[in-house]
């Protein structure tokens, strides 16, 4: 089984990397970009029988800093 975990900063948390990307795009002439939020994608190859609760536990304990980040899980 495969799982994709997308981790993003929560709304209201400053995103300096996203702002750097937005600024760089503007400097390259892409004037239509008003905001950028940057996150991370984690792909997990899991043994059969791994539960969604196990994946959420992984996220809560290691993969995301839930104080400032939110996450979503997509199973494939």
PDB file of C-alpha atoms in Angstrom:
ATOM      1  CA  UNK A   1       0.000   0.000   0.000  1.00  0.00           C
ATOM      2  CA  UNK A   2       1.139   3.514  -0.717  1.00  0.00           C
ATOM      3  CA  UNK A   3       0.237   6.706   1.114  1.00  0.00           C
ATOM      4  CA  UNK A   4       0.900  10.298   0.167  1.00  0.00           C
ATOM      5  CA  UNK A   5       1.143  12.749   3.025  1.00  0.00           C
ATOM      6  CA  UNK A   6       0.927  16.434   2.139  1.00  0.00           C
ATOM      7  CA  UNK A   7       2.163  18.781   4.860  1.00  0.00           C
ATOM      8  CA  UNK A   8       1.451  22.522   4.700  1.00  0.00           C
ATOM      9  CA  UNK A   9       1.892  25.422   7.078  1.00  0.00           C
ATOM     10  CA  UNK A  10      -1.387  26.383   8.721  1.00  0.00           C
ATOM     11  CA  UNK A  11      -3.127  29.551   7.571  1.00  0.00           C
ATOM     12  CA  UNK A  12      -1.782  32.542   9.470  1.00  0.00           C
ATOM     13  CA  UNK A  13       1.707  31.065   9.866  1.00  0.00           C
ATOM     14  CA  UNK A  14       4.305  33.060   7.932  1.00  0.00           C
ATOM     15  CA  UNK A  15       5.803  31.173   5.000  1.00  0.00           C
ATOM     16  CA  UNK A  16       9.184  32.733   4.143  1.00  0.00           C
ATOM     17  CA  UNK A  17       9.981  30.056   1.536  1.00  0.00           C
ATOM     18  CA  UNK A  18       6.673  30.657  -0.200  1.00  0.00           C
ATOM     19  CA  UNK A  19       7.305  34.405  -0.180  1.00  0.00           C
ATOM     20  CA  UNK A  20      10.781  33.855  -1.671  1.00  0.00           C
ATOM     21  CA  UNK A  21       9.253  31.787  -4.486  1.00  0.00           C
ATOM     22  CA  UNK A  22       6.563  34.429  -5.116  1.00  0.00           C
ATOM     23  CA  UNK A  23       9.209  37.155  -5.254  1.00  0.00           C
ATOM     24  CA  UNK A  24      11.440  35.138  -7.585  1.00  0.00           C
ATOM     25  CA  UNK A  25       8.532  34.466  -9.935  1.00  0.00           C
ATOM     26  CA  UNK A  26       7.819  38.204 -10.025  1.00  0.00           C
ATOM     27  CA  UNK A  27      11.474  38.899 -10.817  1.00  0.00           C
ATOM     28  CA  UNK A  28      11.234  36.434 -13.712  1.00  0.00           C
ATOM     29  CA  UNK A  29       8.298  38.362 -15.138  1.00  0.00           C
ATOM     30  CA  UNK A  30       5.388  36.250 -13.878  1.00  0.00           C
ATOM     31  CA  UNK A  31       3.225  39.090 -12.626  1.00  0.00           C
ATOM     32  CA  UNK A  32       0.029  37.128 -11.973  1.00  0.00           C
ATOM     33  CA  UNK A  33       1.205  35.304  -8.836  1.00  0.00           C
ATOM     34  CA  UNK A  34      -0.248  36.950  -5.737  1.00  0.00           C
ATOM     35  CA  UNK A  35       0.757  34.362  -3.146  1.00  0.00           C
ATOM     36  CA  UNK A  36       2.636  31.092  -2.697  1.00  0.00           C
ATOM     37  CA  UNK A  37       2.440  28.540   0.114  1.00  0.00           C
ATOM     38  CA  UNK A  38       5.176  25.928   0.125  1.00  0.00           C
ATOM     39  CA  UNK A  39       4.812  22.515   1.696  1.00  0.00           C
ATOM     40  CA  UNK A  40       6.228  19.039   1.482  1.00  0.00           C
ATOM     41  CA  UNK A  41       5.058  15.763   0.008  1.00  0.00           C
ATOM     42  CA  UNK A  42       5.997  12.496   1.693  1.00  0.00           C
ATOM     43  CA  UNK A  43       5.361   9.189  -0.080  1.00  0.00           C
ATOM     44  CA  UNK A  44       5.200   6.108   2.102  1.00  0.00           C
ATOM     45  CA  UNK A  45       5.422   2.484   0.929  1.00  0.00           C
ATOM     46  CA  UNK A  46       3.602   0.581   3.648  1.00  0.00           C
ATOM     47  CA  UNK A  47       3.155  -3.072   4.519  1.00  0.00           C
ATOM     48  CA  UNK A  48      -0.283  -4.582   3.991  1.00  0.00           C
ATOM     49  CA  UNK A  49      -2.366  -4.155   7.096  1.00  0.00           C
ATOM     50  CA  UNK A  50      -1.033  -0.712   7.986  1.00  0.00           C
ATOM     51  CA  UNK A  51      -4.059   1.205   9.173  1.00  0.00           C
ATOM     52  CA  UNK A  52      -5.021   4.794   8.506  1.00  0.00           C
ATOM     53  CA  UNK A  53      -4.782   5.304  12.262  1.00  0.00           C
ATOM     54  CA  UNK A  54      -1.134   4.159  12.096  1.00  0.00           C
ATOM     55  CA  UNK A  55      -0.448   6.673   9.328  1.00  0.00           C
ATOM     56  CA  UNK A  56      -2.088   9.479  11.285  1.00  0.00           C
ATOM     57  CA  UNK A  57       0.015   8.490  14.303  1.00  0.00           C
ATOM     58  CA  UNK A  58       3.161   8.729  12.136  1.00  0.00           C
ATOM     59  CA  UNK A  59       2.111  12.201  11.030  1.00  0.00           C
ATOM     60  CA  UNK A  60       1.308  13.387  14.544  1.00  0.00           C
ATOM     61  CA  UNK A  61       4.588  12.095  16.017  1.00  0.00           C
ATOM     62  CA  UNK A  62       7.122  12.793  13.257  1.00  0.00           C
ATOM     63  CA  UNK A  63       6.044  13.822   9.777  1.00  0.00           C
ATOM     64  CA  UNK A  64       4.262  17.077  10.677  1.00  0.00           C
ATOM     65  CA  UNK A  65       4.692  19.681  13.389  1.00  0.00           C
ATOM     66  CA  UNK A  66       0.992  19.917  14.181  1.00  0.00           C
ATOM     67  CA  UNK A  67       1.438  23.163  16.123  1.00  0.00           C
ATOM     68  CA  UNK A  68       2.155  25.056  12.879  1.00  0.00           C
ATOM     69  CA  UNK A  69       1.431  22.509  10.128  1.00  0.00           C
ATOM     70  CA  UNK A  70      -1.588  20.622   8.888  1.00  0.00           C
ATOM     71  CA  UNK A  71      -1.475  17.410   6.884  1.00  0.00           C
ATOM     72  CA  UNK A  72      -3.650  15.319   4.633  1.00  0.00           C
ATOM     73  CA  UNK A  73      -3.293  11.651   3.725  1.00  0.00           C
ATOM     74  CA  UNK A  74      -4.143  10.092   0.363  1.00  0.00           C
ATOM     75  CA  UNK A  75      -4.088   6.301   0.108  1.00  0.00           C
ATOM     76  CA  UNK A  76      -3.245   4.641  -3.202  1.00  0.00           C
TER      77      UNK A  76
END
